[in-house]
Amino acid sequence: MHSVWTRANTVLTLFGTVAAVLCLLTTGTDLLHKPDPKVKLGLRDVRRLVQHNGGREHAAVTFDLDADLRSVFTWNTKQLFVYVQAEYETSENRVNQIVMWDSIVQQQDKAHVRLNNHKTKYAFIDPGRNLRGRSLNLTLVWCVMPRVGRMYSQQSTHYVGKLPASYVH
Amino acid sequence: MEYIMDTWRELRRMNVRQMITQGLQLGLIVTSALMIWKSLMLVTGSESPVVVVLSGSMEPGFYRGDILFLNMGNKPIRTGEVVVFNLDGRDIPIVHRVIKVHERRNGTHIDILTKGDNNYGDDRALYNQGQEWLHQHHIMGRAVGFLPKVGMVTILMNDYPALKYALIGVLGILVLTNKEG
């Protein structure tokens, strides 16, 4: 009745149950958190807009970003995965999303991101010839990665006007 | 050694009915686990509702041994989502983040490009020869929840198969000799 195995079994089961409940409560606290991010995002310059072999268009752009994401952190936040993406519609595709830049923010006091005339990390390429004169939205998205539990993301979209109507070399 | 002799004597003392009962209880435990797994697959819509992170390509967000809870859902795939996908002809699923999406107007076709947070370049180097994009049918689920380190047990059991057999053996013996049933 009170063998080592029975005791070990009981202790481990209790440990598992308590740990599971604590994890659920921890991730539950994220639902009560009200973040207050302040984001300014804009397109600064279109340095190149060219066509490549195979009919793809490629734009080299720079952007400005001022994002205060410090209030997004909770005690259960391990890191923020922050990225800027270009969004536009074409006649063939109703949704085009292209991530141009991303960054990992692991500490709350480093969560105020300021980028000036910043070059993109990843190429802004459309599979077709759809970029000239295209209306563009730039969106800042932050993915909250928890220490335990539910992962979620929030975003802030800004309309930045149209890309140039003709190629820029 | 003493414990093993006691267990063996106990096993030999049981009559047929007791053995069958114990066997049924073991069967019940196994099938309950299977039922829970299958219902999770139904509820989440994902072939693999819980996965263990196997590589370091998503560090520092996900380390080897972390557990991800997946959901599929009906919402279309969008950038930033951490998806689990299977490439044609390969059976090891990969967990990376979507960085490009091109979805056709009628919603029937979607091109997806992924990249591991900790990798320098995108996943085109991983995709099959000549493949530029992933499509809806490659995606097995999106990560919605996270549990650190608990999956290390699975990785250890994969790296040291003897551990797997030892664990199953011990659990089997414990259930078969459980007198409280």
Short mmCIF file of C-alpha atoms in Angstrom, two decimals:
data_model
loop_
_atom_site.label_atom_id
_atom_site.label_comp_id
_atom_site.label_asym_id
_atom_site.label_seq_id
_atom_site.Cartn_x
_atom_site.Cartn_y
_atom_site.Cartn_z
CA MET A 1 0.00 0.00 0.00
CA HIS A 2 2.72 2.46 0.89
CA SER A 3 5.48 1.12 -1.32
CA VAL A 4 8.08 3.36 -2.89
CA TRP A 5 6.42 2.99 -6.25
CA THR A 6 2.97 4.01 -4.99
CA ARG A 7 4.41 7.06 -3.31
CA ALA A 8 6.46 7.99 -6.36
CA ASN A 9 3.39 7.54 -8.54
CA THR A 10 1.28 9.80 -6.32
CA VAL A 11 3.93 12.50 -6.07
CA LEU A 12 4.57 12.56 -9.79
CA THR A 13 0.87 12.66 -10.64
CA LEU A 14 0.33 15.52 -8.20
CA PHE A 15 3.33 17.35 -9.64
CA GLY A 16 2.03 16.91 -13.17
CA THR A 17 -1.46 18.10 -12.30
CA VAL A 18 -0.28 21.16 -10.37
CA ALA A 19 2.21 22.07 -13.11
CA ALA A 20 -0.51 21.83 -15.78
CA VAL A 21 -2.90 24.03 -13.80
CA LEU A 22 -0.17 26.61 -13.15
CA CYS A 23 0.67 26.71 -16.88
CA LEU A 24 -2.98 27.31 -17.77
CA LEU A 25 -3.29 30.07 -15.19
CA THR A 26 -0.05 31.68 -16.40
CA THR A 27 -1.16 31.82 -19.99
CA GLY A 28 -4.57 33.03 -18.76
CA THR A 29 -2.97 36.16 -17.32
CA ASP A 30 -2.03 37.20 -20.86
CA LEU A 31 -5.72 37.62 -21.64
CA LEU A 32 -6.00 40.30 -18.95
CA HIS A 33 -3.10 42.33 -20.33
CA LYS A 34 -3.94 45.53 -22.20
CA PRO A 35 -1.04 46.63 -24.39
CA ASP A 36 -0.60 50.18 -25.61
CA PRO A 37 1.79 50.15 -28.57
CA LYS A 38 2.65 53.32 -30.46
CA VAL A 39 3.66 52.75 -34.07
CA LYS A 40 4.79 55.11 -36.81
CA LEU A 41 5.65 53.42 -40.07
CA GLY A 42 6.29 54.90 -43.49
CA LEU A 43 7.90 54.27 -46.84
CA ARG A 44 10.91 56.56 -47.26
CA ASP A 45 12.35 55.89 -50.68
CA VAL A 46 12.03 53.62 -53.70
CA ARG A 47 15.61 53.23 -54.85
CA ARG A 48 15.02 50.69 -57.62
CA LEU A 49 12.02 49.24 -59.39
CA VAL A 50 13.13 46.89 -62.12
CA GLN A 51 12.07 43.83 -64.03
CA HIS A 52 14.07 40.63 -63.90
CA ASN A 53 14.27 37.76 -66.37
CA GLY A 54 11.09 35.74 -66.27
CA GLY A 55 8.85 38.73 -65.79
CA ARG A 56 9.28 39.34 -62.09
CA GLU A 57 9.42 42.82 -60.68
CA HIS A 58 11.73 43.76 -57.86
CA ALA A 59 11.59 46.88 -55.73
CA ALA A 60 14.40 48.07 -53.46
CA VAL A 61 12.84 50.35 -50.87
CA THR A 62 13.72 51.94 -47.55
CA PHE A 63 11.37 52.60 -44.66
CA ASP A 64 11.12 54.51 -41.41
CA LEU A 65 9.87 52.85 -38.27
CA ASP A 66 9.27 54.15 -34.77
CA ALA A 67 7.53 51.50 -32.66
CA ASP A 68 7.20 51.59 -28.90
CA LEU A 69 6.31 48.00 -28.07
CA ARG A 70 7.43 48.04 -24.46
CA SER A 71 3.86 47.84 -23.16
CA VAL A 72 3.26 44.64 -25.12
CA PHE A 73 5.54 42.64 -22.83
CA THR A 74 3.90 40.66 -20.01
CA TRP A 75 5.62 38.63 -17.32
CA ASN A 76 4.87 35.59 -19.49
CA THR A 77 6.52 36.99 -22.62
CA LYS A 78 9.73 35.35 -23.73
CA GLN A 79 10.30 37.44 -26.83
CA LEU A 80 8.59 39.47 -29.52
CA PHE A 81 9.10 38.52 -33.13
CA VAL A 82 8.65 41.84 -34.93
CA TYR A 83 8.42 42.22 -38.69
CA VAL A 84 7.47 44.74 -41.37
CA GLN A 85 5.58 43.49 -44.38
CA ALA A 86 4.38 44.97 -47.65
CA GLU A 87 0.77 44.20 -48.54
CA TYR A 88 -0.91 44.87 -51.87
CA GLU A 89 -3.57 43.50 -54.21
CA THR A 90 -3.23 42.60 -57.84
CA SER A 91 -5.71 41.50 -60.48
CA GLU A 92 -4.56 37.92 -60.11
CA ASN A 93 -3.91 37.78 -56.36
CA ARG A 94 -6.27 39.21 -53.77
CA VAL A 95 -3.62 38.87 -51.06
CA ASN A 96 0.09 39.50 -51.39
CA GLN A 97 2.16 39.70 -48.23
CA ILE A 98 5.92 40.09 -48.34
CA VAL A 99 8.01 40.31 -45.18
CA MET A 100 10.74 42.85 -45.80
CA TRP A 101 12.41 43.04 -42.41
CA ASP A 102 12.25 41.16 -39.12
CA SER A 103 13.83 41.28 -35.70
CA ILE A 104 13.70 39.45 -32.40
CA VAL A 105 13.23 41.52 -29.25
CA GLN A 106 14.04 39.61 -26.09
CA GLN A 107 13.95 42.35 -23.49
CA GLN A 108 11.28 44.85 -22.66
CA ASP A 109 13.66 47.81 -22.46
CA LYS A 110 14.90 47.09 -25.98
CA ALA A 111 11.36 47.02 -27.35
CA HIS A 112 11.34 50.59 -28.65
CA VAL A 113 12.44 50.07 -32.24
CA ARG A 114 13.69 53.07 -34.17
CA LEU A 115 14.80 52.63 -37.77
CA ASN A 116 15.58 55.48 -40.13
CA ASN A 117 15.76 55.11 -43.91
CA HIS A 118 16.32 51.43 -43.27
CA LYS A 119 17.05 48.98 -46.08
CA THR A 120 15.00 45.82 -46.30
CA LYS A 121 16.43 42.49 -45.17
CA TYR A 122 14.51 40.40 -47.65
CA ALA A 123 13.87 41.08 -51.32
CA PHE A 124 10.60 42.72 -52.28
CA ILE A 125 9.79 40.66 -55.37
CA ASP A 126 6.46 40.18 -57.11
CA PRO A 127 6.07 37.00 -59.17
CA GLY A 128 4.50 39.04 -61.95
CA ARG A 129 4.62 42.55 -63.36
CA ASN A 130 2.39 44.12 -60.77
CA LEU A 131 4.42 46.62 -58.81
CA ARG A 132 4.35 49.72 -60.99
CA GLY A 133 1.81 52.19 -59.69
CA ARG A 134 0.64 49.73 -57.06
CA SER A 135 -1.06 50.94 -53.85
CA LEU A 136 0.93 49.70 -50.92
CA ASN A 137 0.22 49.05 -47.24
CA LEU A 138 3.08 48.60 -44.82
CA THR A 139 2.18 46.62 -41.74
CA LEU A 140 4.15 46.16 -38.54
CA VAL A 141 3.31 42.85 -36.87
CA TRP A 142 4.55 41.65 -33.51
CA CYS A 143 4.21 38.01 -32.57
CA VAL A 144 4.17 37.54 -28.81
CA MET A 145 6.01 34.33 -27.97
CA PRO A 146 5.21 33.24 -24.43
CA ARG A 147 7.26 31.43 -21.83
CA VAL A 148 4.30 29.08 -21.54
CA GLY A 149 1.01 28.82 -23.40
CA ARG A 150 -0.79 30.75 -26.07
CA MET A 151 1.11 32.48 -28.86
CA TYR A 152 -0.64 35.44 -30.52
CA SER A 153 0.15 38.41 -32.70
CA GLN A 154 -1.05 41.96 -33.20
CA GLN A 155 -0.43 44.43 -35.94
CA SER A 156 -0.54 48.01 -37.08
CA THR A 157 -1.21 48.80 -40.76
CA HIS A 158 -0.29 52.00 -42.55
CA TYR A 159 -1.20 53.01 -46.08
CA VAL A 160 1.92 54.48 -47.69
CA GLY A 161 0.75 55.51 -51.14
CA LYS A 162 1.65 54.10 -54.52
CA LEU A 163 4.86 52.75 -55.93
CA PRO A 164 6.27 54.68 -58.90
CA ALA A 165 4.33 54.28 -62.13
CA SER A 166 7.45 53.45 -64.13
CA TYR A 167 10.70 51.64 -63.61
CA VAL A 168 13.37 53.26 -61.44
CA HIS A 169 16.98 52.26 -62.05
CA MET B 1 16.73 -8.29 -7.77
CA GLU B 2 14.48 -9.08 -4.82
CA TYR B 3 11.71 -7.00 -6.43
CA ILE B 4 12.01 -8.88 -9.71
CA MET B 5 11.71 -12.25 -7.90
CA ASP B 6 8.63 -10.99 -6.00
CA THR B 7 7.04 -9.78 -9.24
CA TRP B 8 7.75 -13.09 -10.98
CA ARG B 9 6.24 -15.07 -8.08
CA GLU B 10 3.17 -12.83 -8.14
CA LEU B 11 2.72 -13.31 -11.89
CA ARG B 12 2.88 -17.07 -11.54
CA ARG B 13 0.36 -17.03 -8.70
CA MET B 14 -2.34 -15.31 -10.77
CA ASN B 15 -4.98 -17.47 -12.38
CA VAL B 16 -6.15 -17.10 -15.95
CA ARG B 17 -9.03 -14.76 -15.13
CA GLN B 18 -6.73 -12.39 -13.26
CA MET B 19 -4.26 -12.37 -16.12
CA ILE B 20 -6.99 -11.61 -18.62
CA THR B 21 -8.32 -8.82 -16.39
CA GLN B 22 -4.89 -7.26 -16.10
CA GLY B 23 -4.38 -7.61 -19.84
CA LEU B 24 -7.72 -5.88 -20.47
CA GLN B 25 -6.75 -3.02 -18.16
CA LEU B 26 -3.54 -2.55 -20.10
CA GLY B 27 -5.58 -2.58 -23.29
CA LEU B 28 -7.97 0.00 -21.85
CA ILE B 29 -5.11 2.35 -21.00
CA VAL B 30 -3.61 2.05 -24.46
CA THR B 31 -6.90 2.58 -26.26
CA SER B 32 -7.82 5.53 -24.03
CA ALA B 33 -4.57 7.21 -24.99
CA LEU B 34 -5.27 6.50 -28.65
CA MET B 35 -8.82 7.88 -28.34
CA ILE B 36 -7.58 11.09 -26.76
CA TRP B 37 -5.00 11.52 -29.53
CA LYS B 38 -7.54 10.92 -32.31
CA SER B 39 -10.09 13.32 -30.78
CA LEU B 40 -7.39 15.96 -30.55
CA MET B 41 -6.76 15.44 -34.25
CA LEU B 42 -10.48 16.00 -34.94
CA VAL B 43 -10.83 19.03 -32.69
CA THR B 44 -7.76 20.83 -34.01
CA GLY B 45 -8.16 19.74 -37.63
CA SER B 46 -4.47 18.99 -37.71
CA GLU B 47 -2.87 15.63 -38.49
CA SER B 48 -0.44 16.18 -35.69
CA PRO B 49 -1.99 18.23 -32.89
CA VAL B 50 1.13 18.18 -30.73
CA VAL B 51 4.70 18.22 -32.08
CA VAL B 52 8.14 18.30 -30.54
CA VAL B 53 10.63 20.80 -31.96
CA LEU B 54 13.49 18.80 -33.42
CA SER B 55 15.95 21.41 -34.66
CA GLY B 56 17.39 24.73 -33.61
CA SER B 57 16.21 26.61 -36.68
CA MET B 58 13.66 28.63 -34.71
CA GLU B 59 15.87 29.69 -31.82
CA PRO B 60 15.71 31.60 -29.56
CA GLY B 61 11.94 31.21 -29.74
CA PHE B 62 11.80 27.43 -29.87
CA TYR B 63 14.55 25.11 -28.74
CA ARG B 64 14.96 21.38 -29.36
CA GLY B 65 12.63 19.55 -27.02
CA ASP B 66 9.97 22.24 -26.79
CA ILE B 67 6.38 21.26 -27.43
CA LEU B 68 4.07 23.06 -29.85
CA PHE B 69 0.28 22.78 -29.88
CA LEU B 70 -1.09 22.98 -33.39
CA ASN B 71 -4.42 23.99 -34.81
CA MET B 72 -5.42 24.05 -38.43
CA GLY B 73 -8.65 26.00 -38.65
CA ASN B 74 -10.26 27.39 -41.78
CA LYS B 75 -8.63 30.80 -41.84
CA PRO B 76 -6.24 31.27 -44.74
CA ILE B 77 -2.49 31.05 -44.17
CA ARG B 78 -0.92 34.46 -43.58
CA THR B 79 2.61 35.70 -42.96
CA GLY B 80 4.00 35.49 -39.45
CA GLU B 81 2.20 32.26 -38.66
CA VAL B 82 4.45 29.48 -37.44
CA VAL B 83 3.41 26.53 -39.58
CA VAL B 84 4.28 22.87 -39.61
CA PHE B 85 4.68 21.48 -43.09
CA ASN B 86 5.60 18.21 -44.75
CA LEU B 87 7.46 18.25 -48.03
CA ASP B 88 6.43 15.71 -50.67
CA GLY B 89 8.31 12.50 -50.18
CA ARG B 90 9.67 13.39 -46.74
CA ASP B 91 8.12 12.35 -43.47
CA ILE B 92 9.84 14.65 -41.01
CA PRO B 93 7.69 17.75 -40.47
CA ILE B 94 9.38 21.15 -40.35
CA VAL B 95 8.29 24.02 -38.12
CA HIS B 96 9.08 27.43 -39.63
CA ARG B 97 7.48 30.85 -40.05
CA VAL B 98 5.66 32.05 -43.17
CA ILE B 99 7.35 35.08 -44.75
CA LYS B 100 5.61 35.42 -48.12
CA VAL B 101 2.06 34.77 -49.24
CA HIS B 102 0.44 35.16 -52.67
CA GLU B 103 -3.20 34.07 -52.68
CA ARG B 104 -5.26 33.96 -55.90
CA ARG B 105 -8.49 35.93 -56.17
CA ASN B 106 -10.80 32.93 -56.19
CA GLY B 107 -9.07 31.52 -53.14
CA THR B 108 -8.25 28.21 -54.76
CA HIS B 109 -4.49 28.56 -54.87
CA ILE B 110 -1.95 29.97 -52.46
CA ASP B 111 1.83 30.30 -52.72
CA ILE B 112 3.69 30.23 -49.41
CA LEU B 113 7.34 30.77 -48.57
CA THR B 114 8.74 29.91 -45.15
CA LYS B 115 11.93 30.61 -43.21
CA GLY B 116 13.34 29.53 -39.89
CA ASP B 117 13.85 32.46 -37.53
CA ASN B 118 17.41 31.34 -36.84
CA ASN B 119 18.31 30.60 -40.48
CA TYR B 120 20.02 33.11 -42.71
CA GLY B 121 18.07 32.37 -45.90
CA ASP B 122 14.55 31.27 -46.71
CA ASP B 123 13.48 27.64 -47.06
CA ARG B 124 13.81 27.34 -50.86
CA ALA B 125 17.05 25.46 -50.16
CA LEU B 126 14.99 22.90 -48.21
CA TYR B 127 12.15 22.50 -50.66
CA ASN B 128 12.27 19.81 -53.33
CA GLN B 129 14.24 20.34 -56.52
CA GLY B 130 12.61 23.07 -58.57
CA GLN B 131 9.97 23.81 -55.95
CA GLU B 132 9.63 27.51 -55.19
CA TRP B 133 6.54 27.63 -53.02
CA LEU B 134 4.57 25.62 -50.53
CA HIS B 135 0.85 25.16 -51.06
CA GLN B 136 -2.12 24.61 -48.78
CA HIS B 137 -1.83 20.84 -48.83
CA HIS B 138 1.71 20.93 -47.47
CA ILE B 139 0.63 22.72 -44.30
CA MET B 140 -0.32 20.42 -41.42
CA GLY B 141 -1.09 23.02 -38.80
CA ARG B 142 -0.24 26.32 -37.21
CA ALA B 143 1.40 26.67 -33.81
CA VAL B 144 -0.93 28.28 -31.30
CA GLY B 145 0.56 27.16 -28.00
CA PHE B 146 3.93 26.42 -26.51
CA LEU B 147 5.35 24.39 -23.64
CA PRO B 148 9.09 24.51 -22.93
CA LYS B 149 11.38 21.49 -22.64
CA VAL B 150 8.73 18.81 -21.89
CA GLY B 151 9.34 17.11 -25.24
CA MET B 152 12.97 16.34 -24.39
CA VAL B 153 11.78 12.87 -23.32
CA THR B 154 10.69 12.10 -26.91
CA ILE B 155 14.00 13.27 -28.33
CA LEU B 156 15.97 11.19 -25.83
CA MET B 157 13.86 8.13 -26.65
CA ASN B 158 14.54 8.66 -30.34
CA ASP B 159 18.27 9.07 -29.85
CA TYR B 160 18.55 6.12 -27.45
CA PRO B 161 15.99 3.47 -28.52
CA ALA B 162 16.97 1.23 -25.62
CA LEU B 163 15.41 3.85 -23.38
CA LYS B 164 12.11 3.52 -25.25
CA TYR B 165 11.97 -0.26 -24.83
CA ALA B 166 13.03 -0.04 -21.19
CA LEU B 167 10.31 2.51 -20.43
CA ILE B 168 7.58 0.51 -22.17
CA GLY B 169 8.75 -2.66 -20.45
CA VAL B 170 8.70 -1.11 -16.99
CA LEU B 171 5.28 0.49 -17.52
CA GLY B 172 3.88 -2.79 -18.85
CA ILE B 173 5.12 -4.73 -15.83
CA LEU B 174 3.76 -2.10 -13.42
CA VAL B 175 0.30 -2.25 -14.99
CA LEU B 176 0.21 -6.05 -15.19
CA THR B 177 1.15 -6.46 -11.54
CA ASN B 178 -1.08 -3.70 -10.24
CA LYS B 179 -3.21 -5.30 -7.55
CA GLU B 180 -5.52 -2.36 -6.99
CA GLY B 181 -7.31 -2.85 -10.33
#
